[in-house]
Structures are given as C-alpha cells and as structure tokens.
Short mmCIF file of C-alpha atoms and ligand atoms in Angstrom, two decimals:
data_model
loop_
_atom_site.label_atom_id
_atom_site.label_comp_id
_atom_site.label_asym_id
_atom_site.label_seq_id
_atom_site.Cartn_x
_atom_site.Cartn_y
_atom_site.Cartn_z
CA MET A 9 99.47 69.23 97.40
CA ALA A 10 101.49 69.81 100.10
CA ASP A 11 104.72 68.21 100.30
CA LEU A 12 106.21 65.71 102.94
CA PRO A 13 107.75 66.73 105.90
CA GLU A 14 111.61 65.75 105.44
CA GLY A 15 112.80 63.07 108.15
CA GLU A 16 114.47 59.58 108.38
CA ALA A 17 113.65 56.80 106.43
CA ALA A 18 110.65 54.55 107.84
CA PRO A 19 111.58 50.99 108.54
CA GLU A 20 109.76 48.85 106.10
CA THR A 21 108.02 46.69 108.88
CA GLY A 22 106.67 49.49 110.29
CA GLU A 23 107.93 48.58 113.61
CA LEU A 24 108.11 51.85 116.21
CA PRO A 25 110.77 51.68 119.06
CA ALA A 26 109.82 50.13 122.55
CA SER A 27 110.07 53.85 123.95
CA VAL A 28 106.92 54.56 122.63
CA GLY A 29 105.52 52.52 125.29
CA VAL A 30 106.33 54.63 128.15
CA GLY A 31 103.69 56.36 129.59
CA ALA A 32 101.31 54.77 127.02
CA ALA A 33 98.44 53.55 129.41
CA GLU A 34 98.20 57.60 130.26
CA ARG A 35 97.47 58.38 126.95
CA THR A 36 94.57 58.10 124.66
CA PHE A 37 94.80 55.89 121.59
CA SER A 38 92.65 56.91 117.79
CA VAL A 39 92.83 56.65 114.34
CA TYR A 40 92.57 58.69 111.76
CA LEU A 41 90.82 56.80 108.68
CA HIS A 42 92.05 58.91 105.56
CA VAL A 43 89.69 59.02 102.46
CA PRO A 44 91.59 59.96 99.71
CA PHE A 45 88.86 60.55 97.17
CA CYS A 46 86.65 63.45 95.87
CA ALA A 47 84.34 64.23 92.77
CA GLU A 48 86.00 67.05 91.75
CA ARG A 49 89.11 69.23 93.46
CA CYS A 50 88.12 72.05 94.90
CA GLY A 51 90.37 75.19 93.69
CA TYR A 52 91.62 76.00 97.23
CA CYS A 53 92.04 72.28 98.29
CA ASP A 54 95.57 71.04 99.42
CA PHE A 55 94.70 67.57 101.21
CA THR A 56 95.78 64.64 99.68
CA THR A 57 92.86 63.49 97.73
CA TYR A 58 92.61 62.28 93.80
CA THR A 59 89.51 62.50 91.39
CA ASN A 60 88.87 59.04 89.88
CA ALA A 61 90.36 59.56 86.51
CA GLU A 62 93.52 59.83 88.57
CA LEU A 63 93.63 56.49 89.49
CA GLY A 64 93.33 52.58 89.07
CA GLY A 65 96.02 50.21 89.42
CA GLY A 66 95.20 49.13 92.91
CA GLY A 67 94.50 52.16 94.43
CA SER A 68 90.87 52.80 93.13
CA ALA A 69 88.45 53.97 95.45
CA ALA A 70 86.77 50.57 95.16
CA GLU A 71 89.40 48.71 96.79
CA TYR A 72 90.51 51.09 99.68
CA ALA A 73 88.59 49.37 102.18
CA ASP A 74 91.07 46.58 101.82
CA ASN A 75 93.62 48.46 101.80
CA ALA A 76 92.96 50.36 104.67
CA ILE A 77 91.97 47.15 106.13
CA ARG A 78 95.60 45.83 105.69
CA GLU A 79 96.88 48.89 107.24
CA ILE A 80 94.57 48.55 110.41
CA GLU A 81 95.95 44.90 110.31
CA LEU A 82 99.30 45.99 110.21
CA ALA A 83 99.15 48.45 113.03
CA SER A 84 97.42 46.50 115.65
CA LYS A 85 100.42 44.10 115.03
CA VAL A 86 102.72 46.38 115.35
CA LEU A 87 101.15 48.08 118.83
CA ALA A 88 100.78 44.61 120.07
CA ARG A 89 104.33 43.46 120.17
CA PRO A 90 105.48 41.83 123.22
CA GLU A 91 108.44 43.66 124.22
CA PRO A 92 108.42 44.69 127.75
CA ALA A 93 108.52 48.41 127.55
CA ALA A 94 105.74 48.34 124.89
CA GLU A 95 103.36 47.07 127.10
CA GLY A 96 101.09 49.86 127.88
CA MET A 97 100.23 49.58 124.05
CA VAL A 98 98.25 46.72 123.82
CA PRO A 99 95.49 47.21 125.69
CA ARG A 100 93.82 50.90 124.67
CA PRO A 101 90.84 50.74 123.01
CA ALA A 102 90.80 53.83 120.28
CA SER A 103 89.01 56.64 122.01
CA THR A 104 87.93 57.92 118.92
CA ILE A 105 88.08 57.70 115.13
CA PHE A 106 88.07 60.19 112.59
CA LEU A 107 87.02 59.21 108.95
CA GLY A 108 88.54 62.49 106.89
CA GLY A 109 89.41 63.38 103.67
CA GLY A 110 89.25 63.79 101.03
CA THR A 111 85.25 62.73 100.55
CA PRO A 112 84.96 59.64 102.56
CA THR A 113 81.31 59.58 101.52
CA ARG A 114 82.57 59.21 98.41
CA LEU A 115 82.61 55.20 99.83
CA PRO A 116 79.68 53.00 100.16
CA ALA A 117 78.55 53.56 103.93
CA ALA A 118 78.94 49.75 104.11
CA ASP A 119 82.89 50.46 103.31
CA LEU A 120 82.61 53.09 105.81
CA GLY A 121 81.36 50.59 108.48
CA ARG A 122 84.06 47.91 107.20
CA MET A 123 87.13 50.01 108.45
CA ILE A 124 85.17 51.14 111.79
CA GLY A 125 84.87 47.36 112.23
CA ALA A 126 88.42 46.56 111.43
CA VAL A 127 89.17 48.85 114.41
CA ARG A 128 86.74 47.79 116.48
CA ASP A 129 87.58 43.71 116.26
CA ARG A 130 91.69 44.94 116.23
CA PHE A 131 91.61 47.69 118.95
CA GLY A 132 87.91 47.42 120.59
CA LEU A 133 86.36 50.78 120.93
CA ALA A 134 86.54 52.50 124.14
CA GLU A 135 83.04 53.06 126.08
CA GLY A 136 81.06 56.23 124.32
CA ALA A 137 83.64 56.31 121.44
CA GLU A 138 83.38 59.50 119.11
CA VAL A 139 83.32 57.73 115.75
CA THR A 140 83.11 60.99 113.16
CA THR A 141 82.73 61.34 109.43
CA GLU A 142 83.46 63.84 107.08
CA ALA A 143 81.08 64.53 104.25
CA ASN A 144 79.84 66.92 101.42
CA PRO A 145 76.60 68.01 101.63
CA ASP A 146 76.24 66.83 97.97
CA SER A 147 77.84 63.01 98.92
CA VAL A 148 75.10 61.84 101.38
CA ASP A 149 71.23 61.22 101.29
CA ARG A 150 68.93 60.13 104.22
CA ALA A 151 69.58 56.39 103.64
CA ALA A 152 73.45 56.90 103.56
CA LEU A 153 73.23 58.73 106.68
CA ASP A 154 71.23 55.99 108.37
CA GLU A 155 73.27 53.42 107.33
CA LEU A 156 76.49 55.29 108.44
CA VAL A 157 75.07 54.92 111.98
CA ALA A 158 74.11 51.25 111.06
CA GLY A 159 78.07 50.78 110.67
CA GLY A 160 79.09 53.01 113.84
CA VAL A 161 79.53 56.71 113.08
CA THR A 162 78.26 58.76 115.40
CA ARG A 163 78.99 62.22 114.37
CA VAL A 164 79.28 64.28 110.74
CA SER A 165 81.06 67.04 109.69
CA PHE A 166 79.46 68.68 106.95
CA GLY A 167 81.72 71.16 104.71
CA MET A 168 79.44 73.70 103.93
CA GLN A 169 82.25 76.67 103.48
CA SER A 170 79.54 79.52 102.94
CA ALA A 171 75.71 80.08 102.10
CA VAL A 172 76.41 82.60 99.48
CA PRO A 173 76.44 81.88 95.91
CA HIS A 174 78.90 83.82 94.34
CA VAL A 175 81.34 82.31 97.09
CA LEU A 176 81.03 78.92 96.89
CA ALA A 177 81.37 79.52 93.08
CA THR A 178 85.20 81.49 94.22
CA LEU A 179 85.95 77.98 96.25
CA GLU A 180 84.34 75.63 93.20
CA ARG A 181 82.34 74.09 95.96
CA THR A 182 79.69 72.18 93.50
CA HIS A 183 77.16 71.52 96.49
CA ASP A 184 73.50 73.75 96.38
CA PRO A 185 73.76 75.40 99.59
CA GLU A 186 69.84 74.82 99.89
CA ARG A 187 70.77 71.50 100.41
CA VAL A 188 72.92 72.09 104.09
CA PRO A 189 70.10 72.47 105.67
CA ARG A 190 68.01 69.21 104.59
CA VAL A 191 71.20 67.41 105.21
CA VAL A 192 71.94 68.33 108.75
CA ARG A 193 68.04 67.94 109.71
CA TRP A 194 68.11 63.86 108.31
CA ALA A 195 71.40 63.40 110.00
CA ARG A 196 70.10 64.99 112.93
CA GLU A 197 67.09 62.67 112.65
CA ALA A 198 69.50 59.92 112.46
CA GLY A 199 70.55 59.94 115.74
CA LEU A 200 73.98 61.99 115.06
CA ASP A 201 76.13 64.95 116.57
CA VAL A 202 76.43 67.63 113.82
CA SER A 203 79.05 69.58 112.74
CA VAL A 204 79.71 72.00 110.07
CA ASP A 205 82.96 73.56 108.41
CA LEU A 206 83.00 76.76 107.26
CA ILE A 207 85.49 79.22 105.45
CA TYR A 208 86.01 83.28 105.89
CA GLY A 209 88.01 85.56 103.86
CA THR A 210 87.53 84.16 100.42
CA PRO A 211 87.93 86.82 97.74
CA GLY A 212 85.05 88.63 97.18
CA GLU A 213 83.26 87.60 100.23
CA SER A 214 82.05 90.80 102.08
CA LEU A 215 81.07 91.17 105.94
CA ALA A 216 77.23 90.86 104.84
CA ASP A 217 78.28 87.66 102.91
CA TRP A 218 80.20 86.01 106.28
CA ARG A 219 77.09 87.06 108.46
CA THR A 220 74.72 85.76 105.80
CA SER A 221 76.82 82.02 106.19
CA LEU A 222 76.54 82.69 110.25
CA ASP A 223 73.21 83.56 110.17
CA ALA A 224 72.52 79.98 108.09
CA VAL A 225 74.33 78.48 110.32
CA LEU A 226 72.67 79.08 113.26
CA ALA A 227 69.30 78.52 112.03
CA MET A 228 70.26 74.69 111.66
CA GLU A 229 71.59 74.66 115.39
CA PRO A 230 74.25 72.34 114.67
CA ASP A 231 76.10 70.96 117.67
CA HIS A 232 79.12 72.27 116.81
CA VAL A 233 80.92 74.97 113.92
CA SER A 234 84.28 75.23 112.60
CA ALA A 235 85.53 78.59 110.95
CA TYR A 236 88.88 78.55 109.20
CA ALA A 237 90.47 81.98 107.68
CA LEU A 238 91.22 80.58 103.96
CA VAL A 239 94.57 79.09 103.48
CA VAL A 240 95.86 80.16 100.01
CA GLU A 241 98.54 77.32 99.32
CA ARG A 242 101.25 77.54 96.70
CA GLY A 243 100.49 74.74 94.00
CA THR A 244 96.60 75.26 94.18
CA ARG A 245 94.70 76.16 91.65
CA MET A 246 93.70 79.43 93.73
CA GLY A 247 97.27 80.22 94.06
CA ALA A 248 98.11 80.43 90.82
CA GLN A 249 94.66 82.58 90.57
CA VAL A 250 96.11 84.75 93.41
CA ARG A 251 99.12 85.00 91.58
CA ARG A 252 98.37 86.01 88.33
CA GLY A 253 96.42 89.00 90.21
CA GLU A 254 92.55 87.46 88.91
CA LEU A 255 91.87 87.17 92.80
CA ALA A 256 92.71 89.38 95.33
CA LEU A 257 92.93 88.36 99.33
CA PRO A 258 91.50 90.11 102.31
CA ASP A 259 93.43 91.76 104.21
CA ASP A 260 94.49 91.56 108.10
CA ASP A 261 91.84 93.79 109.56
CA ASP A 262 88.72 91.98 107.20
CA GLN A 263 90.02 88.43 108.85
CA ALA A 264 89.94 89.66 112.04
CA GLU A 265 86.69 91.51 111.62
CA LYS A 266 84.72 88.39 110.48
CA TYR A 267 86.36 86.18 113.64
CA GLU A 268 84.65 88.71 116.02
CA LEU A 269 81.45 88.68 114.33
CA ALA A 270 81.76 85.04 114.19
CA GLU A 271 82.74 84.82 117.80
CA SER A 272 79.86 87.30 119.06
CA MET A 273 77.27 85.44 116.82
CA LEU A 274 78.14 82.17 118.26
CA ALA A 275 78.31 83.26 121.40
CA GLY A 276 74.98 85.19 121.65
CA ALA A 277 73.45 82.18 120.14
CA GLY A 278 75.12 79.64 123.09
CA TYR A 279 78.40 78.35 121.61
CA GLY A 280 81.63 78.59 123.43
CA TRP A 281 84.80 78.32 121.86
CA TYR A 282 87.57 75.49 123.21
CA GLU A 283 89.95 75.80 120.29
CA VAL A 284 90.82 78.76 118.16
CA SER A 285 88.59 78.17 115.28
CA ASN A 286 86.20 75.91 116.73
CA TRP A 287 82.74 76.14 118.67
CA ALA A 288 80.83 73.95 120.23
CA ARG A 289 76.96 73.95 121.53
CA ILE A 290 76.71 74.54 125.50
CA ALA A 291 74.85 71.60 126.84
CA PRO A 292 73.99 71.44 130.70
CA GLY A 293 76.96 70.51 133.02
CA ASP A 294 79.44 72.15 130.52
CA ASP A 295 82.22 74.93 131.91
CA PRO A 296 82.60 77.21 128.89
CA SER A 297 84.96 79.46 130.89
CA SER A 298 87.68 76.08 130.55
CA GLY A 299 86.19 75.23 127.17
CA ARG A 300 85.27 72.23 128.75
CA LEU A 301 82.06 70.93 126.40
CA LEU A 302 79.99 68.15 125.58
CA HIS A 303 79.94 68.59 121.86
CA ALA A 304 83.62 69.42 121.28
CA SER A 305 85.13 67.13 118.92
CA ARG A 306 87.38 64.48 120.94
CA HIS A 307 89.09 63.42 118.32
CA ASN A 308 90.45 66.81 117.92
CA LEU A 309 91.31 67.29 121.61
CA ALA A 310 93.33 64.31 121.22
CA TYR A 311 95.76 65.94 118.41
CA TRP A 312 96.20 68.86 120.29
CA ARG A 313 96.50 67.50 123.93
CA GLY A 314 99.40 65.45 122.71
CA GLY A 315 97.46 61.70 122.46
CA ASP A 316 98.57 58.91 120.46
CA TRP A 317 97.21 58.40 116.91
CA TRP A 318 97.53 55.85 114.17
CA GLY A 319 96.12 57.70 110.75
CA VAL A 320 95.80 54.85 108.39
CA GLY A 321 95.93 55.84 104.38
CA PRO A 322 97.80 57.53 101.52
CA GLY A 323 99.66 60.77 103.00
CA ALA A 324 98.39 60.09 106.73
CA HIS A 325 100.44 61.11 109.69
CA SER A 326 100.71 59.22 112.90
CA HIS A 327 101.99 60.01 116.28
CA VAL A 328 102.66 57.63 118.97
CA GLY A 329 104.67 58.45 122.06
CA GLY A 330 107.34 60.66 120.30
CA VAL A 331 107.36 59.29 117.07
CA ARG A 332 105.76 60.70 114.30
CA TRP A 333 105.88 59.17 110.64
CA TRP A 334 103.66 59.37 107.51
CA ASN A 335 102.54 57.37 104.39
CA GLY A 336 103.49 58.15 100.83
CA LYS A 337 100.71 59.99 99.00
CA HIS A 338 99.43 57.84 96.16
CA PRO A 339 96.76 55.31 96.49
CA VAL A 340 98.82 52.92 94.17
CA PRO A 341 102.34 52.64 95.97
CA TYR A 342 100.09 52.49 98.58
CA ALA A 343 98.02 49.77 98.42
CA ALA A 344 101.33 47.86 96.45
CA ARG A 345 103.27 48.13 99.60
CA LEU A 346 100.38 46.78 101.87
CA ARG A 347 99.56 44.25 99.51
CA ALA A 348 103.01 43.31 99.92
CA GLY A 349 103.05 43.11 103.65
CA LEU A 350 105.22 46.31 104.00
CA SER A 351 104.53 49.33 105.77
CA PRO A 352 103.39 52.49 103.77
CA ALA A 353 105.26 55.03 105.51
CA VAL A 354 107.97 56.33 104.00
CA GLY A 355 109.61 58.42 106.41
CA ARG A 356 109.66 59.38 110.32
CA GLU A 357 111.40 61.85 112.92
CA LEU A 358 111.90 60.99 116.50
CA LEU A 359 111.05 63.61 118.60
CA SER A 360 113.53 65.10 121.16
CA GLU A 361 112.26 65.93 124.78
CA GLU A 362 112.77 69.51 123.80
CA SER A 363 110.76 69.15 120.60
CA ARG A 364 107.73 67.37 122.51
CA GLU A 365 107.82 70.20 125.08
CA LEU A 366 107.53 73.14 122.50
CA GLU A 367 105.13 70.70 120.62
CA ARG A 368 102.65 70.69 123.77
CA LEU A 369 103.14 74.39 123.70
CA LEU A 370 102.04 74.79 120.37
CA LEU A 371 99.34 73.14 120.14
CA GLY A 372 97.59 73.84 123.74
CA VAL A 373 97.99 77.78 123.25
CA ARG A 374 95.03 77.69 120.64
CA LEU A 375 93.02 75.37 123.44
CA ALA A 376 90.19 77.50 125.68
CA GLU A 377 91.48 75.36 128.15
CA GLY A 378 95.23 77.18 128.05
CA VAL A 379 98.53 75.44 128.58
CA ASP A 380 100.85 75.43 131.49
CA LEU A 381 104.48 76.90 130.27
CA ALA A 382 105.59 74.05 132.49
CA ARG A 383 105.27 70.30 132.70
CA PRO A 384 103.44 69.20 135.81
CA GLY A 385 105.75 69.62 139.35
CA GLU A 386 108.63 71.77 137.07
CA GLU A 387 108.74 75.54 137.37
CA PRO A 388 108.41 77.56 134.13
CA ALA A 389 111.62 79.18 132.81
CA TYR A 390 112.17 82.87 133.86
CA ARG A 391 112.40 83.77 130.29
CA ARG A 392 109.15 82.26 129.45
CA LEU A 393 107.24 83.55 132.29
CA ALA A 394 108.43 87.14 131.17
CA ILE A 395 107.08 86.48 128.07
CA LEU A 396 103.69 85.52 129.25
CA HIS A 397 103.75 88.66 131.59
CA ARG A 398 104.22 91.09 128.61
CA LEU A 399 101.86 89.07 126.48
CA VAL A 400 99.33 89.91 129.58
CA ALA A 401 100.39 93.44 129.59
CA GLU A 402 99.48 93.72 125.75
CA GLY A 403 96.06 92.29 126.33
CA LEU A 404 96.88 88.97 124.46
CA CYS A 405 96.70 86.28 127.72
CA GLU A 406 94.19 86.35 130.61
CA PRO A 407 96.22 87.81 133.86
CA GLY A 408 94.31 85.21 136.15
CA PRO A 409 95.64 81.80 134.83
CA ALA A 410 99.23 83.97 134.00
CA ARG A 411 99.61 84.28 137.98
CA SER A 412 100.25 80.51 137.85
CA GLY A 413 101.75 80.09 134.54
CA ARG A 414 98.98 79.06 132.77
CA VAL A 415 98.58 80.57 128.94
CA ARG A 416 95.39 81.32 128.07
CA LEU A 417 94.21 83.68 125.42
CA THR A 418 91.90 86.42 125.32
CA LEU A 419 90.03 87.18 122.10
CA ARG A 420 92.46 90.03 120.99
CA GLY A 421 95.09 86.62 121.34
CA ARG A 422 92.97 84.15 119.53
CA LEU A 423 92.85 86.87 116.71
CA LEU A 424 96.59 87.10 117.26
CA ALA A 425 97.37 83.50 118.30
CA ASP A 426 100.15 82.71 115.81
CA SER A 427 102.35 85.32 116.55
CA VAL A 428 101.63 84.46 120.63
CA VAL A 429 102.71 81.25 119.93
CA ARG A 430 105.86 82.42 118.08
CA ASP A 431 106.56 84.70 121.29
CA LEU A 432 106.15 82.05 123.52
CA THR A 433 108.32 78.85 121.67
CA ASP A 434 110.91 81.20 119.90
C1 LIG B 527 89.83 68.06 104.27
S1 LIG B 527 88.84 69.02 104.28
C2 LIG B 527 87.23 67.60 103.98
C3 LIG B 527 85.46 68.22 104.12
C4 LIG B 527 84.79 67.79 102.92
N1 LIG B 527 85.80 67.17 101.73
C5 LIG B 527 84.41 69.10 102.37
O1 LIG B 527 85.53 69.90 101.56
O2 LIG B 527 83.29 69.49 102.38
C6 LIG B 527 87.97 69.39 105.82
C7 LIG B 527 87.91 71.26 105.81
O3 LIG B 527 89.04 72.01 105.89
C8 LIG B 527 88.65 73.29 105.28
N2 LIG B 527 89.77 73.56 104.45
C9 LIG B 527 89.76 72.90 103.63
N3 LIG B 527 90.86 73.53 102.80
C10 LIG B 527 91.32 74.80 103.01
C11 LIG B 527 91.85 75.57 103.01
N4 LIG B 527 93.08 75.77 102.23
N5 LIG B 527 91.73 77.19 103.92
C12 LIG B 527 91.13 76.76 105.09
N6 LIG B 527 89.87 75.86 105.28
C13 LIG B 527 90.01 74.62 104.48
C14 LIG B 527 87.21 73.31 104.85
O4 LIG B 527 86.29 73.97 105.74
C15 LIG B 527 86.70 71.71 104.76
O5 LIG B 527 85.56 71.52 105.60
S1 LIG B 528 85.76 68.24 98.40
FE1 LIG B 528 86.94 68.73 100.51
S2 LIG B 528 88.93 67.24 100.44
FE2 LIG B 528 87.83 67.82 98.54
S3 LIG B 528 89.04 68.87 97.33
FE3 LIG B 528 87.20 70.17 97.96
S4 LIG B 528 87.90 70.82 100.07
FE4 LIG B 528 89.35 69.27 99.38
#
C-alpha cells in the first residue's frame, strides 16, 4: 500500500483552524466514505484495503458502519464549531457522496444505507445530490442493487477493467466478464446511473484485446466510462513480478495508441471527455466542447475544482479550505481512536496560498473545461503565459482559449498531460 505523506501531527480533537471558514459558502461540500475491504487483493492494487483474514479487534467489516458513523458525527461537530470565522461551514449540505474502496459492496447494502443516512442526518443532502458507490461485478446481485437505491445510492461504478479473460487473469481479477453486462442491466433497471472502469496497458494486452474491451463497453451503453492507464506501484505483487522480469510493461507508444483508440471509439459512440481519463454519454442540453456533461461524475469534479470534502475511513484523505489531512491506514487503530472519542487523523498539511494556486492548476489542466492560468481578476504571470504559448505551438494546448490565458488540452496534449502539468507548474 502507498505510504502516507509527511506532514505535521493532526490534533486529536480533529479541530480545524478558523481560516477554513473563509469563502466556504462558495465551495461545495462532499463526503468520501472509504470501505477498506476486498474478497481478494488484486495484484496491481495499491489502495488501502484488507481481506477478512487480515482483520479483527474492532476493525472488522461487521463493525465498520458503526465506526464510520462515529467519524461522520465527529466531522459534523468539527465543521459546526461556532467560531465566527467558520460560519460558512455550518449550513452546507453534501452535494455528493462517494462510497469507494476497497469494495463497498462487500458490506450489506443496509450498512451502506446507514452510512448515507448518517451524512443526511448530520449535514443534509443538497437537492439532486449524487451518491455513488463502487462495486465489483461479482459483489452485487439484483436485490442488492435495489436495496442500494432504497438506501439513497443514485449511481454505481463497476470495476470491469477488461472484457478479455487473459487480461483479467494477469490483473488477478476474480469476476466472470460475462457477468458485467448483466449487472449493468440490473443497475439500470434499478434506476441507477451506471459507470464502468477500464484499465489499459496490462502486460500481454494487445491492441485487439483493448478494442474488444471497448466494444464490450459500448454494447452495454453505460452513462459513464473511466479508462486508466495501468500504474504499477512498488510494493504490489505486480510490481514484484515486473521487477523479476516475469511481466513486461507496454511502452509509451502502446499506451498512446490505446488512449487514442478509446477516444475515437467513445467519441464515435456519443461520449464526450470531461477529464483526461473520464468520458460521459452526451445528453440533450450538454455542451461537450466545454466538457459540461450531465452524466459526468460530480464528485470527482468537486475534487478537481478544489471543493471541500471530508474523507471518512482508514487511510482516507480530506481537504477543507486549504487544510489537508489523512487518517491512519489500519482499521483496528482507526476504530479504537473513534471509540475513545478521538480523531483518526494522523497527519495534516496547511497549504500556503502558493501551493493552493499550484494545486488549482495541477487539477484543472486535466479537465476539458480547461483552467485559467491566473485567478479571477488577476493577470497571468508573464513566464507562465510564455510557456502556454509554447505549448500551443507544440500542438498540446488549444490556441483559442490560450488567447485569454486559459489552458485547454488538445488530444495530443491529453496524451502528454503529465508533462504539460510539469511545464506549467515548474
Ligand atoms: C479503488 S478501485 C475500486 C473498485 C473496485 N474495488 C474494483 O476494483 O472493481 C477503483 C478503480 O481504480 C482503478 N485502479 C485501481 N488500481 C489501479 C492501477 N494500479 N492502475 C490503474 N488503475 C487502477 C480500477 O479501474 C478500479 O476500478
Ligand atoms: S477489488 Fe478493487 S480495491 Fe480491491 S484489491 Fe481489487 S482493485 Fe483493489
């Protein structure tokens, strides 16, 4: 699992500086509920997640909803402190909730419903709030999907990864690819918005394999598709297989070709990109040229646009008004601290104005709506503007938006998004 960042110690009460209230009324508020349990750990996965055999001592899946609800209660107290500067924090209902993992659907749907209910009771839910849960295709059936809807879920994101058996085997995925269209159909019948996650660039995956996966996705007509280039992290089983030479990683050209194929097949079938790795089915009234799409994930957009969010659960990260903090990873001390009335946060970072500005650029560059080089009412720094013009000349950013100091990636720029970000933020 990835290491936690370094930072200062977080206060045991979870309290936040009064400065987080400044401008809060203009920012959206979201809740991320991390569910750190999986049936098996996939060889490539670096997320904070545990199998049953690894847990006990108050940190088990059966006790998890109660522990998470304790953190939701702590969050509502911390954010409702009556200091005048924090006033803006109090009345904000959650615009989005995201249950991620791990495999949230390892827990009974009733437990997920109780966690959503706790957010609703403590914060309120905004009108039309988006409530997403991730799910493995083999962790839900039709009845569970109906129960999730009854519990307040509006959207489901299935970890499909690939439709090709040898690719799924290399990824150590346990689900049967034939089950995916079935769960997608059940989810739609239950009234959910449906997203599927894909991974490209798995060792041994050919371009034809990737086309097969994309064809399978298009046949299901989901509302939303995420396609991620495989990241092989140190410390994972796949990382060790690559180090030992048992698996060979694809080169950059292979990855670029697969990204371009995804873009052309998805665009051809009526999907628009709104973030480098995310596409949504274009709906009436959408404006694809600016990435404004009804079926885009509003939760992820809230992260990328610098909204406030509280991350509940072991290893979860939070960000409110320029303060970032993170919880300890193991479910047992997580549960023990909450039971003792303490915050599970183990570290935090107070972002300077300069780092908040850098982060705004870093996240905004990857969005189809683009991002202004300068904050509203300010002139872009000459040096940054010169870099943007060079990126336009290299065909990485669009010339029209650049004339008013806005960065918007071209298709070539999306392929090289990391290097564009590096150039602009160096
Ligand atoms: C946290 S996972 C949870 C979803 C669910 N547990 C599943 O795997 O079906 C969310 C998504 O991140 C992506 N992902 C996870 N590890 C990845 C990696 N090493 N490289 C690229 N994408 C990854 C996968 O597409 C996965 O569906
Ligand atoms: S099921 Fe999802 S979260 Fe769990 S180990 Fe696999 S990729 Fe990671």
